[in-house]
mmCIF file of C-alpha atoms in Angstrom:
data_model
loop_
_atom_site.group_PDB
_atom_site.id
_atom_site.type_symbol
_atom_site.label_atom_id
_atom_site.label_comp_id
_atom_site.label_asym_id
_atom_site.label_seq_id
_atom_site.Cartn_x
_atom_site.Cartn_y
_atom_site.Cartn_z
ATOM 1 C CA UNK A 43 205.004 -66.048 146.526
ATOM 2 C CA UNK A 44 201.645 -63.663 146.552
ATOM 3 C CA UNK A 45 201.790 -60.473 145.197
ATOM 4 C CA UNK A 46 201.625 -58.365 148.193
ATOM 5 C CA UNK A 47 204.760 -60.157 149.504
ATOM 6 C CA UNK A 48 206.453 -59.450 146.713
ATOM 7 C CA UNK A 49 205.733 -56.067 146.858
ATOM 8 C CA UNK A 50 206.861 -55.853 150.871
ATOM 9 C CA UNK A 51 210.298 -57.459 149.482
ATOM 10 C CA UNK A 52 210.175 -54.866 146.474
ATOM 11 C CA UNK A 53 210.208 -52.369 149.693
ATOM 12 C CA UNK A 54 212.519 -53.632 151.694
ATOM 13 C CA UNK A 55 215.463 -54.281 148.703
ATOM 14 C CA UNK A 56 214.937 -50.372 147.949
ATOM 15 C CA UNK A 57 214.904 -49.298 151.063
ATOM 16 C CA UNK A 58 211.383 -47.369 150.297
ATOM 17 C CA UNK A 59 207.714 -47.463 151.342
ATOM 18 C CA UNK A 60 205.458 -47.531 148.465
ATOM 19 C CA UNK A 61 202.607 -45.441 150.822
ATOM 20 C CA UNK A 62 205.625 -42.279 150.604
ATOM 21 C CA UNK A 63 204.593 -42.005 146.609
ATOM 22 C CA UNK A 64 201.362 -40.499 144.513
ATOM 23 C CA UNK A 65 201.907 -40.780 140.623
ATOM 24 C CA UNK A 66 199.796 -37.257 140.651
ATOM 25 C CA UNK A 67 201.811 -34.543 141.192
ATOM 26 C CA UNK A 68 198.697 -32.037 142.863
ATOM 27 C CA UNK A 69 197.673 -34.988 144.843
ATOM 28 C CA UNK A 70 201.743 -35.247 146.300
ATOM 29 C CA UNK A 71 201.156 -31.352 147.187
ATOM 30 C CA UNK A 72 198.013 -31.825 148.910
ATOM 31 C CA UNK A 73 198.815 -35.275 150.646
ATOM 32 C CA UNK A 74 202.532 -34.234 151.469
ATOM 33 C CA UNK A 75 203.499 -37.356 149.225
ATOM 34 C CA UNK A 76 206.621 -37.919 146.599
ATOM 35 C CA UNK A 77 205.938 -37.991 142.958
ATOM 36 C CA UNK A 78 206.819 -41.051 140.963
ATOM 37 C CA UNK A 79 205.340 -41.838 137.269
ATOM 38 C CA UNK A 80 206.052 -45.571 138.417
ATOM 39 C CA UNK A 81 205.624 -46.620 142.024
ATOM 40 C CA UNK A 82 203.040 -44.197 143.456
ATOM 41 C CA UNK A 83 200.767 -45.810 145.803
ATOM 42 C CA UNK A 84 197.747 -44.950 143.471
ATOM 43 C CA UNK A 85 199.130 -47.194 140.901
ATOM 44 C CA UNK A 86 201.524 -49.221 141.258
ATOM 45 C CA UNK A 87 199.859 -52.346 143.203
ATOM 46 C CA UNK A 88 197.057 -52.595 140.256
ATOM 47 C CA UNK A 89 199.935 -52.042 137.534
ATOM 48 C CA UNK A 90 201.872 -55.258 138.924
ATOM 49 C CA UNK A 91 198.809 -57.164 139.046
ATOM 50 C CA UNK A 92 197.795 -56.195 135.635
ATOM 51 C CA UNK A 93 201.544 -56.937 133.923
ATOM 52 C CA UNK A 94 200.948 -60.335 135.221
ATOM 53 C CA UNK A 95 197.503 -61.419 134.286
ATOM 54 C CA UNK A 96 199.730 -61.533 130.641
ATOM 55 C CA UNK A 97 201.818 -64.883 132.207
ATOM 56 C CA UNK A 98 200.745 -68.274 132.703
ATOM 57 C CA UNK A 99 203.565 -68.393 135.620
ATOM 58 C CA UNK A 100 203.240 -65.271 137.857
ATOM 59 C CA UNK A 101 204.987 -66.628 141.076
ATOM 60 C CA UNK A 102 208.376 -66.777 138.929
ATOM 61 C CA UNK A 103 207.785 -63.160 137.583
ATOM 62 C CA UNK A 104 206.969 -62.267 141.461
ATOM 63 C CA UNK A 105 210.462 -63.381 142.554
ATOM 64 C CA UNK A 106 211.985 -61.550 139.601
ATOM 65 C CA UNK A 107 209.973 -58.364 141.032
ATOM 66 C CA UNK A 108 211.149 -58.861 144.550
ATOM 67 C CA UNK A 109 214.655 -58.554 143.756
ATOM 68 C CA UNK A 110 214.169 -55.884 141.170
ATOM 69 C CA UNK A 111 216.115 -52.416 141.829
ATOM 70 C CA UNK A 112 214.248 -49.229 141.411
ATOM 71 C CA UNK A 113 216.114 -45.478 142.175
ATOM 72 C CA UNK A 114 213.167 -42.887 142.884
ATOM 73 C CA UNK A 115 214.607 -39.592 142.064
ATOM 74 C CA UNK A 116 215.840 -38.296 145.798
ATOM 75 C CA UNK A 117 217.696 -41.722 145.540
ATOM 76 C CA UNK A 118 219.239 -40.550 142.324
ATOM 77 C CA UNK A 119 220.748 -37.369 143.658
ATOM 78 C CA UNK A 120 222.217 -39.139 146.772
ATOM 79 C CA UNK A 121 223.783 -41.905 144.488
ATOM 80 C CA UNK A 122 225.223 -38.949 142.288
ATOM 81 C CA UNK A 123 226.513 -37.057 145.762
ATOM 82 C CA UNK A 124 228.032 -40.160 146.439
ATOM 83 C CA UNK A 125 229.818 -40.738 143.324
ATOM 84 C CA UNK A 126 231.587 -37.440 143.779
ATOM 85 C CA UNK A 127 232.330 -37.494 146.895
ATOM 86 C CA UNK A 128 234.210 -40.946 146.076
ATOM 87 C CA UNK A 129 236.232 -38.659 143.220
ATOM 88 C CA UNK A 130 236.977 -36.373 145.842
ATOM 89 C CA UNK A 131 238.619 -38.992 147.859
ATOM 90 C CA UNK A 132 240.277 -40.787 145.203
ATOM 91 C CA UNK A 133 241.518 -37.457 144.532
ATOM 92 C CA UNK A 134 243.144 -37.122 148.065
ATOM 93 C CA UNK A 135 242.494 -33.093 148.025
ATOM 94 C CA UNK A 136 238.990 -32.750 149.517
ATOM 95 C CA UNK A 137 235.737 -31.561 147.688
ATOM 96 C CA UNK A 138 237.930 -28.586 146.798
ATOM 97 C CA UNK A 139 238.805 -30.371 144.006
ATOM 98 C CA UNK A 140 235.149 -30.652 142.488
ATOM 99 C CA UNK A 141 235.498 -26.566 141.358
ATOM 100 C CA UNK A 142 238.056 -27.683 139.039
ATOM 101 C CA UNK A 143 236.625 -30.860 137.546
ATOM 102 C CA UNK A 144 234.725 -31.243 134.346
ATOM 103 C CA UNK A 145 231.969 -33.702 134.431
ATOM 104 C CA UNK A 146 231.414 -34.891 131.410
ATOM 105 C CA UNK A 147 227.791 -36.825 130.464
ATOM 106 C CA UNK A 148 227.408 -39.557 127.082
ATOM 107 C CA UNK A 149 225.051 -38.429 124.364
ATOM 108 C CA UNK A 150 221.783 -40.229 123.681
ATOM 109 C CA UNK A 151 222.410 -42.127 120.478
ATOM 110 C CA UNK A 152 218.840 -41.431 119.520
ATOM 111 C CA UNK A 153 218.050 -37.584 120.748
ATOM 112 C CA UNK A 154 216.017 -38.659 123.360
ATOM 113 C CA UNK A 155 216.291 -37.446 127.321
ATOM 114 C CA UNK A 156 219.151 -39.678 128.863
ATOM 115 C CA UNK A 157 220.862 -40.258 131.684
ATOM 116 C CA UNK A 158 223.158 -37.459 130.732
ATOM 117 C CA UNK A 159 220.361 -34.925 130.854
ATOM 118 C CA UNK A 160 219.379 -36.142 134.335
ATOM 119 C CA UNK A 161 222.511 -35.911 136.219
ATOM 120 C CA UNK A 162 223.454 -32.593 134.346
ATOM 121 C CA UNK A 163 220.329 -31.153 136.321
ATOM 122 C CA UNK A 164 220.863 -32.924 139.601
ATOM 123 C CA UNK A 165 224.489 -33.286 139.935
ATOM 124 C CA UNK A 166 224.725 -29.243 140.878
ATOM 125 C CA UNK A 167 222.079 -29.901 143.925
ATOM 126 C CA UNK A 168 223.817 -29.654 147.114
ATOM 127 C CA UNK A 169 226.772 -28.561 145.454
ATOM 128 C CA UNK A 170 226.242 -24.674 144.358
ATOM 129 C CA UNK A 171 229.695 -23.889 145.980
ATOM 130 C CA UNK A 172 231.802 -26.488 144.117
ATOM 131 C CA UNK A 173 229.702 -27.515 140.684
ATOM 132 C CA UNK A 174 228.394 -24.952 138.832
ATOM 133 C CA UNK A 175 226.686 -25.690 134.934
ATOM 134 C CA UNK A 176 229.876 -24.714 132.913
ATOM 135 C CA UNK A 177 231.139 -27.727 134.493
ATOM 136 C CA UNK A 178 228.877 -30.173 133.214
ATOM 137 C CA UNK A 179 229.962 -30.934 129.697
ATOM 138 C CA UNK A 180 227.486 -32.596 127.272
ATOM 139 C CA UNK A 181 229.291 -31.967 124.286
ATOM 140 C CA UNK A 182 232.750 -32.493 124.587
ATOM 141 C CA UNK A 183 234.148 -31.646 121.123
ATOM 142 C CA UNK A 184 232.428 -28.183 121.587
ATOM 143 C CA UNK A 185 234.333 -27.593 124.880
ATOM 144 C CA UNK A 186 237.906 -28.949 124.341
ATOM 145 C CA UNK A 187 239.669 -26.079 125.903
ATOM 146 C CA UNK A 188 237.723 -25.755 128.589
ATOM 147 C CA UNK A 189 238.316 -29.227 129.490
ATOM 148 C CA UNK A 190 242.064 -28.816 129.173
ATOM 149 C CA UNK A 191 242.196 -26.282 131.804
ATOM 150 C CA UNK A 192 240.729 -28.896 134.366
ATOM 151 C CA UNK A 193 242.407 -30.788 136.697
ATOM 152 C CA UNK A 194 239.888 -33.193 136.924
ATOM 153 C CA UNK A 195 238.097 -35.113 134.595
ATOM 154 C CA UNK A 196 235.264 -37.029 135.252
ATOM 155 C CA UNK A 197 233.050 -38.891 132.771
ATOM 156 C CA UNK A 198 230.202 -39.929 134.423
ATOM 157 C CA UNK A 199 226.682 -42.203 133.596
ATOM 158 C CA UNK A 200 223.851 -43.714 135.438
ATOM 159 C CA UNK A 201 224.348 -47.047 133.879
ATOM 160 C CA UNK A 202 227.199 -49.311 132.216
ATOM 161 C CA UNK A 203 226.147 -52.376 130.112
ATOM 162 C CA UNK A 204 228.163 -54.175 128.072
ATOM 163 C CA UNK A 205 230.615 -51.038 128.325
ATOM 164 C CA UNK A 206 231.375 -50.622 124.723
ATOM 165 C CA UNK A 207 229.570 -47.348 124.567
ATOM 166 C CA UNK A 208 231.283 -46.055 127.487
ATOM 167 C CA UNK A 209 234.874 -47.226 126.189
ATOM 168 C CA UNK A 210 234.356 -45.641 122.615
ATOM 169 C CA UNK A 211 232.802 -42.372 124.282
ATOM 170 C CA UNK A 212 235.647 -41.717 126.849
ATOM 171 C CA UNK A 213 238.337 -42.814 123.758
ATOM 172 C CA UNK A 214 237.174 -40.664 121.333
ATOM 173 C CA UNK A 215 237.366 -37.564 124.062
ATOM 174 C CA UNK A 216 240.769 -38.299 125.011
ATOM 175 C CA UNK A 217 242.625 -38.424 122.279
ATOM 176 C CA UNK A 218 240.970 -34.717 120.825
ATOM 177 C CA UNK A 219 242.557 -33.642 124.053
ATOM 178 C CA UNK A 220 246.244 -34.453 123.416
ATOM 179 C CA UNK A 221 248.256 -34.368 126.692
ATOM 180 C CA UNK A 222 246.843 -35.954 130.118
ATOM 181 C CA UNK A 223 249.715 -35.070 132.112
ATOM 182 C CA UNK A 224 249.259 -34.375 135.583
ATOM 183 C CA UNK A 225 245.094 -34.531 134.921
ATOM 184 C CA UNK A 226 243.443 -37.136 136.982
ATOM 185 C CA UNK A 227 240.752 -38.974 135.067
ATOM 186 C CA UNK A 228 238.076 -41.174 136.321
ATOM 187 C CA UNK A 229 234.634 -42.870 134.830
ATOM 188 C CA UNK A 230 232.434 -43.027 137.615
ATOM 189 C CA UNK A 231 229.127 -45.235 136.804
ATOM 190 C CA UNK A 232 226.356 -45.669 139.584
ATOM 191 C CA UNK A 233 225.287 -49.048 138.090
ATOM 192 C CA UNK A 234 227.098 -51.537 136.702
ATOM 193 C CA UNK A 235 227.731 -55.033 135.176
ATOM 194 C CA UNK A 236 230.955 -56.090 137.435
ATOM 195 C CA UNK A 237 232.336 -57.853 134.592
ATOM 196 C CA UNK A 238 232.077 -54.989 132.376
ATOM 197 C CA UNK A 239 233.833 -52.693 135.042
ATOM 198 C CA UNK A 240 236.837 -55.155 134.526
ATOM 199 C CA UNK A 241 236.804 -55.064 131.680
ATOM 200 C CA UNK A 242 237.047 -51.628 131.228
ATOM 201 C CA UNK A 243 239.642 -51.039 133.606
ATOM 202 C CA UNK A 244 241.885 -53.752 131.211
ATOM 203 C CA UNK A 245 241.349 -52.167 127.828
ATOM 204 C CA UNK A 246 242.014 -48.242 129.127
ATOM 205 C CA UNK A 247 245.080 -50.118 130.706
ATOM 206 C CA UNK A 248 246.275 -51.709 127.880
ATOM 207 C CA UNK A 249 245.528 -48.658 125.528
ATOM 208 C CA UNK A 250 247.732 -46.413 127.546
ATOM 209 C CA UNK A 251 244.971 -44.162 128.794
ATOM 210 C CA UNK A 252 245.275 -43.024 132.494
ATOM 211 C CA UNK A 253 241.354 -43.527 133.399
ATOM 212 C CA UNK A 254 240.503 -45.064 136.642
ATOM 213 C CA UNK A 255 236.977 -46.861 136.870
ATOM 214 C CA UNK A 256 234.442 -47.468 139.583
ATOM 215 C CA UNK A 257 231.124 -47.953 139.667
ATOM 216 C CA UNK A 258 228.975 -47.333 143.150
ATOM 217 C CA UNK A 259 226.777 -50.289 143.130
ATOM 218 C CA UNK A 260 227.033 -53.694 140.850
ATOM 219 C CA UNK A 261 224.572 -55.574 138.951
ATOM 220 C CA UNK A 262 223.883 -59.120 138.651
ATOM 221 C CA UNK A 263 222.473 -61.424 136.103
ATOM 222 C CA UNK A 264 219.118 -62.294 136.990
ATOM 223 C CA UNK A 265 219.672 -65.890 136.017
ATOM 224 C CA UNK A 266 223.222 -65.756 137.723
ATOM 225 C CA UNK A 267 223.294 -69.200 139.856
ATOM 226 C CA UNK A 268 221.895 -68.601 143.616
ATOM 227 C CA UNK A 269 221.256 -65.264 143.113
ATOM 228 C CA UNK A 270 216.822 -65.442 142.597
ATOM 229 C CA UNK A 271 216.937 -68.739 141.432
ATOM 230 C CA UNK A 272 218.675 -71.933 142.664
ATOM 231 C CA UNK A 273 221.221 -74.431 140.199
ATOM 232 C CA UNK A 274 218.274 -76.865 140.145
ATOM 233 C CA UNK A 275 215.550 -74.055 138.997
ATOM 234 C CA UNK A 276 217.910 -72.344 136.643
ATOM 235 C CA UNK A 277 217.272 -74.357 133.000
ATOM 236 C CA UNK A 278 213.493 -74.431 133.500
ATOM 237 C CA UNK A 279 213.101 -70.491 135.203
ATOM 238 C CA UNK A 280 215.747 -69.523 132.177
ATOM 239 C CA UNK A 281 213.300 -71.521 129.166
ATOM 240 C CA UNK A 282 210.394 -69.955 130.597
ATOM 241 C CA UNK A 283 211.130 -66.406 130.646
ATOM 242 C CA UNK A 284 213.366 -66.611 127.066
ATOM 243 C CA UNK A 285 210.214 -68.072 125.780
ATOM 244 C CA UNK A 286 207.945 -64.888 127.355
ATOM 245 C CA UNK A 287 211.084 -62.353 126.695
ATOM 246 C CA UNK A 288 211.175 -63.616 122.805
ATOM 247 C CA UNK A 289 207.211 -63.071 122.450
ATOM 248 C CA UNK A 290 207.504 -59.508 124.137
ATOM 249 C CA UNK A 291 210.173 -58.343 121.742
ATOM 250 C CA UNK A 292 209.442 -60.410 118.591
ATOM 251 C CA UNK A 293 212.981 -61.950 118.619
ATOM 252 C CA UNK A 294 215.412 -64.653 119.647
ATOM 253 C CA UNK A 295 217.763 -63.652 122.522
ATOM 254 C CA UNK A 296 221.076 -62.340 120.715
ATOM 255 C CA UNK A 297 219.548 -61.803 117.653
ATOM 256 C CA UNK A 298 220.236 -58.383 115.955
ATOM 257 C CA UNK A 299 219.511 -55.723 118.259
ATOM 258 C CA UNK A 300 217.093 -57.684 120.470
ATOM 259 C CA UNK A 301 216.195 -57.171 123.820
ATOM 260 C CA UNK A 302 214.869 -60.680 124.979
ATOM 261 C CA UNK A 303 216.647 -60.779 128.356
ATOM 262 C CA UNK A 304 217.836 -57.513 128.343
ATOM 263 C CA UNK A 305 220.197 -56.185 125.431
ATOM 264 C CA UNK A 306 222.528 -58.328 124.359
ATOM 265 C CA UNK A 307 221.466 -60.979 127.355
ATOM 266 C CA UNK A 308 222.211 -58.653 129.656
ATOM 267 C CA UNK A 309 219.513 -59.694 132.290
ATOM 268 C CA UNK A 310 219.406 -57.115 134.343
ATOM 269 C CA UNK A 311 216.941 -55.796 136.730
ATOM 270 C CA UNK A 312 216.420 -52.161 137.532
ATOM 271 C CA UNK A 313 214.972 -49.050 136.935
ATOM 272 C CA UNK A 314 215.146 -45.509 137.279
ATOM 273 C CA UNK A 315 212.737 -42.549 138.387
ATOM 274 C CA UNK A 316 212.912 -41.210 134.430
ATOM 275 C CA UNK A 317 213.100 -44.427 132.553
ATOM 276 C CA UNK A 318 214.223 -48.069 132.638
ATOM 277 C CA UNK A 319 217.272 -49.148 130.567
ATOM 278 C CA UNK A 320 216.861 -52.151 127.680
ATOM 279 C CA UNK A 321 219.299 -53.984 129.151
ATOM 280 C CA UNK A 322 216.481 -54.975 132.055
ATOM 281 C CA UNK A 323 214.349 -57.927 130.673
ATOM 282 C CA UNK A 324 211.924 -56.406 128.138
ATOM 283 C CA UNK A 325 208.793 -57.687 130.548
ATOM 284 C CA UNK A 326 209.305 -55.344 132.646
ATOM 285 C CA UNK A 327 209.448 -52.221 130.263
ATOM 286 C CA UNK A 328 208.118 -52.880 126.546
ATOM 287 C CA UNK A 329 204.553 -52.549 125.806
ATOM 288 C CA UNK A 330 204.716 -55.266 123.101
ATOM 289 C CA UNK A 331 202.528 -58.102 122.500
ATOM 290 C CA UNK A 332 199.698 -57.058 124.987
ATOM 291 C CA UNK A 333 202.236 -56.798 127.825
ATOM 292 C CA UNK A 334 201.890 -53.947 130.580
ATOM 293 C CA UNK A 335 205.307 -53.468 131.874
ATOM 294 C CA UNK A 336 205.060 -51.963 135.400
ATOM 295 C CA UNK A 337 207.936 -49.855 134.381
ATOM 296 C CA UNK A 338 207.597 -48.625 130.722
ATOM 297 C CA UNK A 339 210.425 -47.123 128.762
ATOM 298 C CA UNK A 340 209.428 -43.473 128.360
ATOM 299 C CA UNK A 341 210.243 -43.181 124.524
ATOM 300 C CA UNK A 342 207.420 -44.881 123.264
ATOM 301 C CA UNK A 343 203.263 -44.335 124.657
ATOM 302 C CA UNK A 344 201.844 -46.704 126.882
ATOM 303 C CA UNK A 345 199.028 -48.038 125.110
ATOM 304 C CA UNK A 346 195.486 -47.949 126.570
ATOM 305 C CA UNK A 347 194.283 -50.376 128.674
ATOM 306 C CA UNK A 348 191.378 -51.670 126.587
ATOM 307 C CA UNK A 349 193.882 -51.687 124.080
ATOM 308 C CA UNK A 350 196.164 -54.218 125.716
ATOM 309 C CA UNK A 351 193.169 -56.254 126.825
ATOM 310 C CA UNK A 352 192.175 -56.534 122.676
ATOM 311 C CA UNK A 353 195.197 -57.989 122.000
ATOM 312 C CA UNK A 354 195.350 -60.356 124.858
ATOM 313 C CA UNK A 355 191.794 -61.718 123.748
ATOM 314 C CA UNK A 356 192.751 -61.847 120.325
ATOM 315 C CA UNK A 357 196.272 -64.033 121.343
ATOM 316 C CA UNK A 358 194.164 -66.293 123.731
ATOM 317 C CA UNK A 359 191.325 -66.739 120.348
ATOM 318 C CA UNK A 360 194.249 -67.788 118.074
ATOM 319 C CA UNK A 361 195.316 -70.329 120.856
ATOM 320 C CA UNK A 362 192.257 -72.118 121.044
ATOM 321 C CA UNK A 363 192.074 -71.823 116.977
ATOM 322 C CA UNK A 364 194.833 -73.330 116.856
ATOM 323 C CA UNK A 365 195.038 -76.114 119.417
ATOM 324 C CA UNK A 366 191.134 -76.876 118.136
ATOM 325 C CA UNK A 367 192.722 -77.071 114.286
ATOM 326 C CA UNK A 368 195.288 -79.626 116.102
ATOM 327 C CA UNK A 369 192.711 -81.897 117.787
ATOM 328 C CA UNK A 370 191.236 -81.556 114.074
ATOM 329 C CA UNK A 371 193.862 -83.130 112.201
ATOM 330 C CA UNK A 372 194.711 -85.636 114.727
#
């Protein structure tokens, strides 16, 4: 698979044209084009191209990008319009319903802008009659009464994982409030793992907590069998990319907190307009080990260019030191 291919298929999954996008925001007011910090048309090409001159085997990484999901920011809101209209239905009284629902977002566990910050601000857009900003909650223990009074309570995200989060956030709110009679309750995820919806759905179950979950779109595994790859490419596509994912984040898949193959081998592939989760394979986001992910977590700087290209020549020295010290001692 070539590069520009790839690209056309990056396209077509995402429903977008890369020409629509300008990384510079002036330029996008001048050239009636959409901002994006990671797919403008300025950049993004070059970017790809440069993330792969890091890998010995690009036309794997190519089919990786082809199938990768990215959600520009007008994307976002119409995801977020569609989770709420699906409460509204499950609801079975109409969008009237939405002025009486809390909408409560998950904290960042390090401080940093979230999901939670992003659909606080975009959630109200196209909804001024219905949602106003009392109604989006980001600190539940602060706002317990408030969310008594609702009839509706919906805890809401951009992404699910392995789900634990979500389970101990949603928990922990509950029982503060006490009674959930006649309340309906709902955790409404744009993305997620399908098993980890399941999940979900058992343990509130179980627990005795009336929460229905449903997520708008699923995930899959990249390395899932027939999804990118076939059952004969699986073991040698999977060895190649632990082996790149382990040098990228400096350790094994599973160990610790590592985020070889996604956290906790999650494998995912996707991206939003405001940052990429770690539970996407760290190529395509970490800035580690002279890598230049295409689409960089925001938390941490993108280093320079030259930068990256230093430690690349430095990597590909101590190669050739070493495999000449080999020959050496043969």
């Amino acid at each position: 698979m070539e590069r520009k291919e790839a690209i056309h298929l990056f396209e077509k999954n995402n429903e977008l044209e890369i020409a629509d996008y300008h990384s510079d925001r002036r330029a996008c007011r001048v050239n009636k084009k959409i901002h994006d910090q990671y797919i403008g048309n300025d950049i993004f090409e070059s970017n790809v191209q440069f993330w792969l001159d890091n890998f010995e085997e690009q036309e794997t990484l190519l089919r990786l990008l082809a199938n990768y999901t990215y959600v520009p920011e007008l994307m976002y809101g119409g995801y977020l319009d569609d989770l709420t209209d699906d409460v509204a239905a499950r609801c079975k009284e109409g969008k009237a319903i939405l002025a009486d629902t809390c909408f409560i977002t998950f904290p960042s566990s390090k401080g940093i802008k979230s999901g939670g910050d992003v659909i606080r601000s975009l959630l109200p857009v196209g909804h001024l009659e219905s949602i106003g900003k009392d109604q989006l909650i980001a600190d539940a223990g602060k706002n317990l009464n408030y969310i008594k009074n609702a009839k509706c309570i919906v805890f809401i995200d951009d992404m699910v994982g392995s789900g634990e989060t979500a389970r101990k956030n949603v928990t922990r709110v509950l029982d503060k409030l006490g009674s959930l009679e006649n309340k309906k309750i709902f955790l409404a995820v744009m993305f997620a793992e399908t098993s980890s919806i399941e999940r979900l759905k058992a343990e509130f179950q179980s627990q005795g907590y009336p929460v229905e979950v449903f997520a708008h779109r699923y995930c899959q595994k990249c390395m899932s069998e027939g999804y990118i790859f076939s059952r004969e490419e699986i073991g040698e596509k999977e060895g190649m990319l632990r082996e790149y994912e382990e040098r990228i984040a400096g350790q094994k898949v599973n160990q610790g907190n590592s985020c070889a193959m996604g956290f906790r081998n999650s494998q995912l592939l996707l991206s939003f307009f405001y940052n990429t989760p770690n539970n996407t394979l760290c190529m395509f986001w970490s800035a580690a080990g002279g890598n230049a992910p295409p689409f960089a977590r925001t938390s941490r700087q993108r280093p320079k260019i030259d930068e990256i290209k230093g430690i690349r020549e430095r990597r590909k020295r101590n190669a050739y030191e070493m495999a000449k010290l080999a020959r050496t001692n043969e």
